[in-house]
Short mmCIF file of C-alpha atoms in Angstrom, two decimals:
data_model
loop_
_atom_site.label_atom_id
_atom_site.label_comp_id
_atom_site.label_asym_id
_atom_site.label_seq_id
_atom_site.Cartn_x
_atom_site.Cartn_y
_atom_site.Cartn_z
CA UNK A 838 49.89 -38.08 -23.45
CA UNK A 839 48.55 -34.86 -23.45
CA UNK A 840 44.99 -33.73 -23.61
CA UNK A 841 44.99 -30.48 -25.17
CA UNK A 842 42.78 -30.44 -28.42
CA UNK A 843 44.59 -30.12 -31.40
CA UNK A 844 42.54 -27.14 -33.19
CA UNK A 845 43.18 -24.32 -34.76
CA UNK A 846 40.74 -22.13 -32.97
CA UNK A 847 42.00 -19.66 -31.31
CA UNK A 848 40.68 -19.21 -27.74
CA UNK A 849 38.51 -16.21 -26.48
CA UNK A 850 39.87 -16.10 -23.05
CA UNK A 851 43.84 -14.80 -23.30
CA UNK A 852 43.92 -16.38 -20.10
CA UNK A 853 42.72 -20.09 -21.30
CA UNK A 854 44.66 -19.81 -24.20
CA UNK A 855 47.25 -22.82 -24.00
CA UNK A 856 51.13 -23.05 -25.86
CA UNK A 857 49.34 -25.78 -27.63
CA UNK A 858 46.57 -24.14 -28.84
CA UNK A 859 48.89 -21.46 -30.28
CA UNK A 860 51.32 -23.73 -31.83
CA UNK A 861 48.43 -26.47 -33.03
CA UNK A 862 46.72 -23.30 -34.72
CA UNK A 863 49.61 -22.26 -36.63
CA UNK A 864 50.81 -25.67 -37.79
CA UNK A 865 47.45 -25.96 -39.39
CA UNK A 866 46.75 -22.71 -40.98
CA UNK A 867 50.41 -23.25 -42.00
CA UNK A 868 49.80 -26.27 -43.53
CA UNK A 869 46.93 -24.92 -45.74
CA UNK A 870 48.89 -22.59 -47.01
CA UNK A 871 51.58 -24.92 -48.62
CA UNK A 872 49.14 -27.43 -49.41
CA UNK A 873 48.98 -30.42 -47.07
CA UNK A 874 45.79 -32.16 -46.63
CA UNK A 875 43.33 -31.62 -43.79
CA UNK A 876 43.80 -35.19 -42.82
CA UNK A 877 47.83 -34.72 -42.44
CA UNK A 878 47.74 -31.75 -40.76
CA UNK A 879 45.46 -33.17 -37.95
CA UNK A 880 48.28 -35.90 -37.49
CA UNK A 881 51.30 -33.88 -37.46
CA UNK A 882 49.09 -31.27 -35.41
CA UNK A 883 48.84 -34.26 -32.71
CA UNK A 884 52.53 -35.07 -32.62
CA UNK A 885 53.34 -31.95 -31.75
CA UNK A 886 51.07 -31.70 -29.08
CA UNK A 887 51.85 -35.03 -27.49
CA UNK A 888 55.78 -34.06 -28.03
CA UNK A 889 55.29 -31.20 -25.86
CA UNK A 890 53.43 -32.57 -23.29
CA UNK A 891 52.74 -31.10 -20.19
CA UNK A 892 53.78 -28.07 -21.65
CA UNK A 893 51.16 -28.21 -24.41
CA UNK A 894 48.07 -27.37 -21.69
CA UNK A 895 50.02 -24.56 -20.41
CA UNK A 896 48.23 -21.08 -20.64
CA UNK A 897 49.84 -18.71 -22.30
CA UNK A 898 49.29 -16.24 -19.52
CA UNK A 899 52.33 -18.11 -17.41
CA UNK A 900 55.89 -17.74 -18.12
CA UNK A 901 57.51 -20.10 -20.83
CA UNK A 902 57.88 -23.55 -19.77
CA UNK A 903 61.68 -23.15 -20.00
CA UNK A 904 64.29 -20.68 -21.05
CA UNK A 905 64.39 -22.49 -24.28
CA UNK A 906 67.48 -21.68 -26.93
CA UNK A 907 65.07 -22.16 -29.56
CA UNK A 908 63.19 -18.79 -30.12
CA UNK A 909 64.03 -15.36 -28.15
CA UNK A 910 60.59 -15.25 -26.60
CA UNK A 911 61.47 -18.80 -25.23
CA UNK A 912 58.86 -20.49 -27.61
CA UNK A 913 60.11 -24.19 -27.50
CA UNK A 914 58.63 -24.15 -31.36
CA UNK A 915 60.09 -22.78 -34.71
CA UNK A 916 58.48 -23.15 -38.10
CA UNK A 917 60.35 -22.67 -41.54
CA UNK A 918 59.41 -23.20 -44.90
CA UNK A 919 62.20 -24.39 -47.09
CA UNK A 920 61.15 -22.59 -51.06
CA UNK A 921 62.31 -24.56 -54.11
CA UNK A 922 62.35 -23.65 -57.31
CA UNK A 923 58.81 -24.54 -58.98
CA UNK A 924 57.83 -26.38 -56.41
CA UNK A 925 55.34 -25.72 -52.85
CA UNK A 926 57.70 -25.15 -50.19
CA UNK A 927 58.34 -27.75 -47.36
CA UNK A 928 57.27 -26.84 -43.85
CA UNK A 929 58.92 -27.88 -41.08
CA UNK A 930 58.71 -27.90 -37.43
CA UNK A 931 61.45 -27.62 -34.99
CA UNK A 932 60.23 -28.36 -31.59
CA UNK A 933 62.54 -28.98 -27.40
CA UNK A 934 60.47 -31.89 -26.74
CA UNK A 935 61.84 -31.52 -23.00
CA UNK A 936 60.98 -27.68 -22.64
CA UNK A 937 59.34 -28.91 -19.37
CA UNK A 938 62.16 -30.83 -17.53
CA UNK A 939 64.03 -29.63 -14.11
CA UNK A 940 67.17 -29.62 -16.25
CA UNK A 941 69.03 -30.58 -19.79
CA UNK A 942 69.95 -34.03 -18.20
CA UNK A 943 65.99 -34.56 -17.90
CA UNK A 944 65.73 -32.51 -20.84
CA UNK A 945 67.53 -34.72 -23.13
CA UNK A 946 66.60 -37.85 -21.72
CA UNK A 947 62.45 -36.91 -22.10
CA UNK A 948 63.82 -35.97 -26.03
CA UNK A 949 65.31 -39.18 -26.51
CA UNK A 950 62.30 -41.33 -25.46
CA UNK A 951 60.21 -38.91 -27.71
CA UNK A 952 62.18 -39.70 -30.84
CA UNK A 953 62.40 -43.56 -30.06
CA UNK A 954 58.39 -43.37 -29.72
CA UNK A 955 58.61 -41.46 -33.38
CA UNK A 956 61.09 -44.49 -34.64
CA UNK A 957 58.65 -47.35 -33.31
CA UNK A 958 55.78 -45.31 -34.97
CA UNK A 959 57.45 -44.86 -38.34
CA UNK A 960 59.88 -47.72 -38.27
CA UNK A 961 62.42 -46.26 -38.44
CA UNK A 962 66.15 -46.58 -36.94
CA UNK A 963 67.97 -44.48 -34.34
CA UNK A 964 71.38 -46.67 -34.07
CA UNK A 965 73.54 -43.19 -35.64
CA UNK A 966 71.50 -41.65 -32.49
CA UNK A 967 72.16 -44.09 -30.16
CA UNK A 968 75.76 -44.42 -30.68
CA UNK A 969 76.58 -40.49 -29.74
CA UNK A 970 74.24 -40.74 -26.20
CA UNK A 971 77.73 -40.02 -24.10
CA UNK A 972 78.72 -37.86 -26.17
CA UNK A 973 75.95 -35.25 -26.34
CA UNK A 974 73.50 -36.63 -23.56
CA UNK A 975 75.81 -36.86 -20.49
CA UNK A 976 75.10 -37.52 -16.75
CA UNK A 977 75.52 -33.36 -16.16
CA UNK A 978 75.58 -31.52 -19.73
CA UNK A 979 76.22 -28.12 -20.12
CA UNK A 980 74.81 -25.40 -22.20
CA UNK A 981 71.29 -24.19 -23.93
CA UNK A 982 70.42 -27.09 -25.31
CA UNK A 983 69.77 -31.19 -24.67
CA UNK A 984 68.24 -32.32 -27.69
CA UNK A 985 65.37 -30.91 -30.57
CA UNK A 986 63.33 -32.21 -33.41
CA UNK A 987 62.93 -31.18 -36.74
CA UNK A 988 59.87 -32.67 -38.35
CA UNK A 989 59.66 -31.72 -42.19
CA UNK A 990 55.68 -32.69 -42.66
CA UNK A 991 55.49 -34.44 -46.33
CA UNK A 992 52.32 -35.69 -47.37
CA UNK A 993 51.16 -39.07 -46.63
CA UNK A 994 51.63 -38.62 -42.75
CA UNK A 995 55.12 -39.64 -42.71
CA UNK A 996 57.38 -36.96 -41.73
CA UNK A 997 61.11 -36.84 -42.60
CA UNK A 998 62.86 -36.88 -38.94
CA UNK A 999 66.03 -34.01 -37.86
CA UNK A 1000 67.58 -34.60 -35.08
CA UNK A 1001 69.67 -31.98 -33.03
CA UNK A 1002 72.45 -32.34 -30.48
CA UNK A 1003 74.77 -29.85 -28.65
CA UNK A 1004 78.75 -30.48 -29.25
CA UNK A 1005 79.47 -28.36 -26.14
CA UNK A 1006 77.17 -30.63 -23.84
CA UNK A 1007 80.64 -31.81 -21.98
CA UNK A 1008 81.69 -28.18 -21.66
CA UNK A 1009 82.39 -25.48 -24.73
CA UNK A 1010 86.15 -26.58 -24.84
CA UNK A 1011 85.58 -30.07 -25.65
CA UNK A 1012 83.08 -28.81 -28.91
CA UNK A 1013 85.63 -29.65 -31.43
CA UNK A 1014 86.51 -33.02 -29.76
CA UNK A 1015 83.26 -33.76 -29.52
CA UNK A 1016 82.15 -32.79 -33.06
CA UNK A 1017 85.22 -34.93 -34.16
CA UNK A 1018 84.91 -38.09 -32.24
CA UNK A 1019 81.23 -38.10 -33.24
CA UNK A 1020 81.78 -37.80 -37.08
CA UNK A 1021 84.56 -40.70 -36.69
CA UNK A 1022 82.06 -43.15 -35.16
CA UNK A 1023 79.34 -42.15 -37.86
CA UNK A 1024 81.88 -43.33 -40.58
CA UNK A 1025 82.91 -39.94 -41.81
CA UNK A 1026 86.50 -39.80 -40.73
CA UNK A 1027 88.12 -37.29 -42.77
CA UNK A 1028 85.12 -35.06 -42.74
CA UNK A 1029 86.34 -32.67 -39.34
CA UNK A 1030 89.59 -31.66 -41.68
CA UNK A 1031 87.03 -30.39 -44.02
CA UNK A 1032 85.12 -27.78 -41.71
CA UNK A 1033 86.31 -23.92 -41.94
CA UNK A 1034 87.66 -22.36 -38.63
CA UNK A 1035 84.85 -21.14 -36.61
CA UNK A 1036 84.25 -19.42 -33.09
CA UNK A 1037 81.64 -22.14 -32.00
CA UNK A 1038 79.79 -25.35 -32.80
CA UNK A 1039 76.44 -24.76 -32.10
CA UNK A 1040 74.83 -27.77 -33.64
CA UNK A 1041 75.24 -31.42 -35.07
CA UNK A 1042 72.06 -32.57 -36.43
CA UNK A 1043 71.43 -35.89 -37.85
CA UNK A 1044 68.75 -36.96 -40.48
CA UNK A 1045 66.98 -39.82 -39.35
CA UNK A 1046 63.62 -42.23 -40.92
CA UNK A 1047 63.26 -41.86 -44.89
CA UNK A 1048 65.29 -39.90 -46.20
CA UNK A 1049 66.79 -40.00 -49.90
CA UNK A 1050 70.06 -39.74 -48.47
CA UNK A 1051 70.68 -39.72 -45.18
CA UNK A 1052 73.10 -36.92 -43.96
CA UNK A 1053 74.85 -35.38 -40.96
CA UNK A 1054 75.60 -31.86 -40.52
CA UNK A 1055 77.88 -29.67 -38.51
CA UNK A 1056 76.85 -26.01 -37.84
CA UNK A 1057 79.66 -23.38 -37.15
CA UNK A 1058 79.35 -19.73 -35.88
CA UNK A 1059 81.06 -17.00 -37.70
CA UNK A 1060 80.71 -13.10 -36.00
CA UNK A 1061 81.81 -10.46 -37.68
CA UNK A 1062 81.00 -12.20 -41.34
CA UNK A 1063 81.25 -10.13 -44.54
CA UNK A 1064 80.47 -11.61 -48.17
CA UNK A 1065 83.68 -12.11 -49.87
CA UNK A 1066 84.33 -14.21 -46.08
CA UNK A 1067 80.96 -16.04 -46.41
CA UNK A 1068 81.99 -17.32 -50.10
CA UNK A 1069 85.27 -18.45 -48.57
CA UNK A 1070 83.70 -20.67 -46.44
CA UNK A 1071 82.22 -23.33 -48.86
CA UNK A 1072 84.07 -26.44 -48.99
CA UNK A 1073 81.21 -28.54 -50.42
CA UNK A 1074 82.39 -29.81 -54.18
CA UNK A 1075 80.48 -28.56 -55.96
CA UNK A 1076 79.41 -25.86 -53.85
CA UNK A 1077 76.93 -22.97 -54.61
CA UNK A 1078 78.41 -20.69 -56.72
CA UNK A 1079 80.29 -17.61 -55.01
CA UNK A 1080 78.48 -15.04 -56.52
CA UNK A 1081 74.98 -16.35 -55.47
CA UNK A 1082 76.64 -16.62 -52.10
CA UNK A 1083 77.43 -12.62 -52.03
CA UNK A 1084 74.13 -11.79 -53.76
CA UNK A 1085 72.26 -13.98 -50.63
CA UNK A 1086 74.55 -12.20 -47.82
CA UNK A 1087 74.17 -8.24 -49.62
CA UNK A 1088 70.20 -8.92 -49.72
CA UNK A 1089 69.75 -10.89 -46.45
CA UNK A 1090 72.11 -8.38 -44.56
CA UNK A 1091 71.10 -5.46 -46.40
CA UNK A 1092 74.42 -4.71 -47.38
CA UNK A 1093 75.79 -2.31 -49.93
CA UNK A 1094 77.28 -3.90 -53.09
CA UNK A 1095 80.49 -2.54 -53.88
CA UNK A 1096 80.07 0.11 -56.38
CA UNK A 1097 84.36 -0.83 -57.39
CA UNK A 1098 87.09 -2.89 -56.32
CA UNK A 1099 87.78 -1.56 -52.89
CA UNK A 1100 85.60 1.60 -53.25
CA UNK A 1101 83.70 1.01 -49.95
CA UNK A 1102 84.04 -1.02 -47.19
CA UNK A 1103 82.80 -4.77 -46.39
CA UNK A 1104 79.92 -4.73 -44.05
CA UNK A 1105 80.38 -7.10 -41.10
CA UNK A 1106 77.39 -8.60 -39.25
CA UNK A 1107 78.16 -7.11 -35.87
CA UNK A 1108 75.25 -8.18 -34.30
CA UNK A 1109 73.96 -11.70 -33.92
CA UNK A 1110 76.55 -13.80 -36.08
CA UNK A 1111 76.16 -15.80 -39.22
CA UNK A 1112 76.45 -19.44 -38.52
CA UNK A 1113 77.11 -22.00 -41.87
CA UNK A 1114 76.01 -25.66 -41.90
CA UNK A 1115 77.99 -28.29 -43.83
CA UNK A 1116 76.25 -31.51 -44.66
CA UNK A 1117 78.21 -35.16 -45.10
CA UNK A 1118 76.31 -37.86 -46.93
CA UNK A 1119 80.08 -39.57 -48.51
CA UNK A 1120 81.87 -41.45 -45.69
CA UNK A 1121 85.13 -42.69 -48.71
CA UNK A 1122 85.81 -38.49 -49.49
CA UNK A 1123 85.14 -36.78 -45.96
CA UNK A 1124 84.49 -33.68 -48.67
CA UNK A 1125 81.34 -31.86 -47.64
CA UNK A 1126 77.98 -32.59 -49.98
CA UNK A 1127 75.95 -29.45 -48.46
CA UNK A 1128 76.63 -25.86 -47.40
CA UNK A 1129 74.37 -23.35 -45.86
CA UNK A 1130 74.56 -19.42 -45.01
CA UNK A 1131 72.15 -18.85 -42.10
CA UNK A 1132 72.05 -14.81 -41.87
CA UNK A 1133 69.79 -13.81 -38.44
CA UNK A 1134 68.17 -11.56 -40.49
CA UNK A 1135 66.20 -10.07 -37.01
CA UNK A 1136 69.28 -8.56 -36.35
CA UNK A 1137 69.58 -6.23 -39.64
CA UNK A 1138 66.40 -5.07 -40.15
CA UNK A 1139 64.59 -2.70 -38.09
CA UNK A 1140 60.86 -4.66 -38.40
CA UNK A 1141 59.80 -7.52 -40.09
CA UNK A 1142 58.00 -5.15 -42.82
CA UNK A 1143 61.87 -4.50 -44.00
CA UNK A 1144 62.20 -8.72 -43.61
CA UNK A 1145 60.01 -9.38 -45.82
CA UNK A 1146 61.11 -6.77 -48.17
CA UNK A 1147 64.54 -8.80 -48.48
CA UNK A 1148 63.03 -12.06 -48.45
CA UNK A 1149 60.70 -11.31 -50.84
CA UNK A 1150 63.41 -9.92 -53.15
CA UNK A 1151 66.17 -12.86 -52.53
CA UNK A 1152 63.21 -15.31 -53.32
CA UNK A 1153 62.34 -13.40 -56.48
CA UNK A 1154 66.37 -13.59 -57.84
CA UNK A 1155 66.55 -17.13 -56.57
CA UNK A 1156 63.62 -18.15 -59.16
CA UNK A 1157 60.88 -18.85 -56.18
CA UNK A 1158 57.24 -17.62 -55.44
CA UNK A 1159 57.73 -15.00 -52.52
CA UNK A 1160 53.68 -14.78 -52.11
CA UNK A 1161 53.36 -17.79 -50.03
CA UNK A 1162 55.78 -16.34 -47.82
CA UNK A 1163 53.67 -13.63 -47.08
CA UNK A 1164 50.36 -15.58 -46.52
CA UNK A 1165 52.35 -17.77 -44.42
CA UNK A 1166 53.02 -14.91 -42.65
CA UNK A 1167 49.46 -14.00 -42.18
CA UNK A 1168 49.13 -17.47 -40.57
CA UNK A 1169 51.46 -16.81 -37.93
CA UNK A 1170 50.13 -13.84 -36.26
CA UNK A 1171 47.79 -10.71 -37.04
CA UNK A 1172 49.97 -8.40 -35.97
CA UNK A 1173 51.20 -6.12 -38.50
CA UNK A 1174 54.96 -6.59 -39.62
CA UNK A 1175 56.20 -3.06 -38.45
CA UNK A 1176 55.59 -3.57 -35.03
CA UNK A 1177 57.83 -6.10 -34.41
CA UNK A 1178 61.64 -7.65 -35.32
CA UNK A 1179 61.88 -11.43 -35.10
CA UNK A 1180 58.42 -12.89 -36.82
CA UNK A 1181 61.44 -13.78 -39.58
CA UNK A 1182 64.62 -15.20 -37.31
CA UNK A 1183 66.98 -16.79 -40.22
CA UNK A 1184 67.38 -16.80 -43.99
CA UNK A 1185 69.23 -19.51 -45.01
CA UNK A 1186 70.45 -20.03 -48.78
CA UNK A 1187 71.06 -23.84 -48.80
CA UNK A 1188 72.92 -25.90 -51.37
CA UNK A 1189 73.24 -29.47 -52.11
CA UNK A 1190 75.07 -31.56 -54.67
CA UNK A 1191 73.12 -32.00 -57.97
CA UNK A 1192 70.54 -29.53 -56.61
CA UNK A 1193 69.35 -26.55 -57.29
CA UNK A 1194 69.58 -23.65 -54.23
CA UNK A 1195 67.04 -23.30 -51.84
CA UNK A 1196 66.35 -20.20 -49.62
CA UNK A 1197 64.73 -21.31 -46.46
CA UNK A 1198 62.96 -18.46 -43.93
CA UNK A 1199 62.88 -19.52 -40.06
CA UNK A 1200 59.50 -18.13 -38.64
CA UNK A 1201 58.92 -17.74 -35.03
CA UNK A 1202 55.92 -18.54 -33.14
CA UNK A 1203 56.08 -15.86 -30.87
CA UNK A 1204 53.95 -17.23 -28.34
CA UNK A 1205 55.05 -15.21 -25.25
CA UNK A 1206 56.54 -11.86 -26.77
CA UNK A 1207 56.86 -9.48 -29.60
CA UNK A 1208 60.59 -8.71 -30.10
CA UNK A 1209 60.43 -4.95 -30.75
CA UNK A 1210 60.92 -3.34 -33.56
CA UNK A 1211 65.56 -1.65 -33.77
CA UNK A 1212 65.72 2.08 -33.63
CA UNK A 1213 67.48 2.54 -36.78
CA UNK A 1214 69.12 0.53 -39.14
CA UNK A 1215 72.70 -1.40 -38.42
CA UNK A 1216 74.71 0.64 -40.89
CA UNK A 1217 73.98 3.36 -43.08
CA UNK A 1218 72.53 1.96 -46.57
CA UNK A 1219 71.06 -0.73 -44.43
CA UNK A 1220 67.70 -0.05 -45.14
CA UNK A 1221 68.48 1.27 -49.01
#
């Protein structure tokens, strides 16, 4: 177990100041801004800390731990704050418990024993887990990632549990098999036919510990994404409707609308590319309950003033309070949002059955680097 304190003092000394101090100090001036008690906080503050373990004490002033896939500074922590209609937002945590390991066989293995150690403390089963270990955890895996958490912090001290695995851990041409075989042992054996064609699978994530119901979802990667492609790619019933989908891409992207039927052309997301997430909670249908536009909004913006801008705008249409955004902002970082492009990584316009949308914003910790701010906008209008 690691030693460093879990406060959210920031340290005088740049060179004494530790990963864990950073993150520790962030998940608790985050969690006053969405409303969790002092008393939860301190808890989830700890988990995090023990989680990361050696790499907690680790001054800032050294490299990152590990070349981690989760942030582009290498921060083995993410925060995000999913916004619901009248309603605080939830914060969340997403955390490479193994950032510290030789390699992503050690990697995975250290994340595993970290979420058992979360199921004997909350009581709460990892059998859906354990039966994909050869899958995604084998003796030599491949790629950028072993295996990370995702800790939505509810109040009461028990957090909901997100678990997420790489389908290309035996090698990126065995993704799809991989995605496949894994849905068919979870019960959901029609539910591969159901996924859109992608480039990629980055992800399968699993929910794990209390949740109202339980799902699993499949991430795909889609470059080159314009709107009228992004509705197409819904095939939850019912799914979000398509023209919420457009209006979430045009803002997010900062896209022109079409002034006519083919009076201008469809922006493509050239850059970093659009990934969707469909969730499976029916094992009888293999039809998709969930669908979710991720839009790497770093990419299209030239700073994070200009982020904020669109999330502020998209959270506004969408019926939510785009303040807290802002203050959550300020609880991140001091630095002032034109000087940098990446303190917001994702919007993500998230829909599930009987539900109403939700627009999520990933925000990086940016404990090792500032991401500069682009030149000039991706396409002219971008900025308009």
């Amino acid at each position: 177990m690691s030693t460093a304190p879990a406060s959210d003092t920031p340290a005088t000394d740049a060179h004494s100041l530790t990963l864990g101090n950073h993150v520790v100090g962030q998940l608790l001036r985050l969690s006053a801004v969405v409303g969790l008690t002092d008393t939860d906080a301190a808890l989830y503050a700890q988990i995090l800390v023990d989680s990361l373990g050696n790499a907690s004490g680790r001054p800032l002033a050294l490299p990152p731990p590990s070349p981690s896939f989760i942030s582009d500074d290498h921060t083995p922590v993410e925060f995000s704050l999913a916004f619901r209609p009248g309603a605080a937002p939830a914060l969340r945590v997403l955390v490479e418990p193994g950032c510290t390991a030789a390699g992503m066989a050690d990697n995975g293995r250290h994340g595993l024993a970290v979420i058992h150690d979360m199921a004997r403390r909350w009581h709460f089963s990892t059998a859906q887990l354990d039966c994909l270990e050869d899958l995604f955890l084998p003796p030599s895996p491949q790629g950028a990632l072993a295996l990370w958490y995702a800790l939505e912090l509810r109040p009461g001290g028990i957090p909901g549990v997100k678990i997420y695995l790489n389908p290309a851990a035996s090698g990126p041409q065995q993704a799809a098999a991989t995605v496949q075989e894994a849905l068919h042992r979870l019960g959901h054996r029609q539910a591969f036919a159901a996924l859109p064609d992608t480039s990629a699978y980055p992800f399968l994530a699993l929910d794990l510990g209390t949740w109202e119901t339980p799902r699993v979802k499949v991430y795909t990667t889609h470059p080159g994404l314009s709107a009228p492609d992004a509705c197409a790619l819904n095939r939850a019933e019912p799914g979000p409707a398509p023209q919420d989908v457009a209006t979430f891409f045009r803002i997010a992207a900062g896209s022109r609308q079409p002034t006519a039927a083919g009076s201008e052309p469809q922006t493509r997301l050239g850059r970093r590319p659009a990934l969707t997430c469909h969730s499976f909670t029916d094992t009888a249908t293999g039809r998709p309950s969930g669908f979710t536009l991720h839009i790497p909004v770093r990419d299209y913006v030239r700073n994070d003033e200009e982020a904020l801008t669109r999330a502020t705008a998209l959270l506004t249409h969408f019926g939510m309070d785009p303040s807290v955004l802002r203050r959550a902002l300020a609880a991140l970082t001091t630095r002032q949002l034109p000087d940098g492009a990446g303190l917001i990584a994702y919007l993500a316009l998230a829909h599930e059955r009987d539900r109403r949308p939700r627009i999520t914003a990933y925000v990086s910790s940016e404990a090792y680097a500032v991401r500069p701010p682009l030149p000039r906008p991706p396409w002219p209008g971008a900025d308009q």
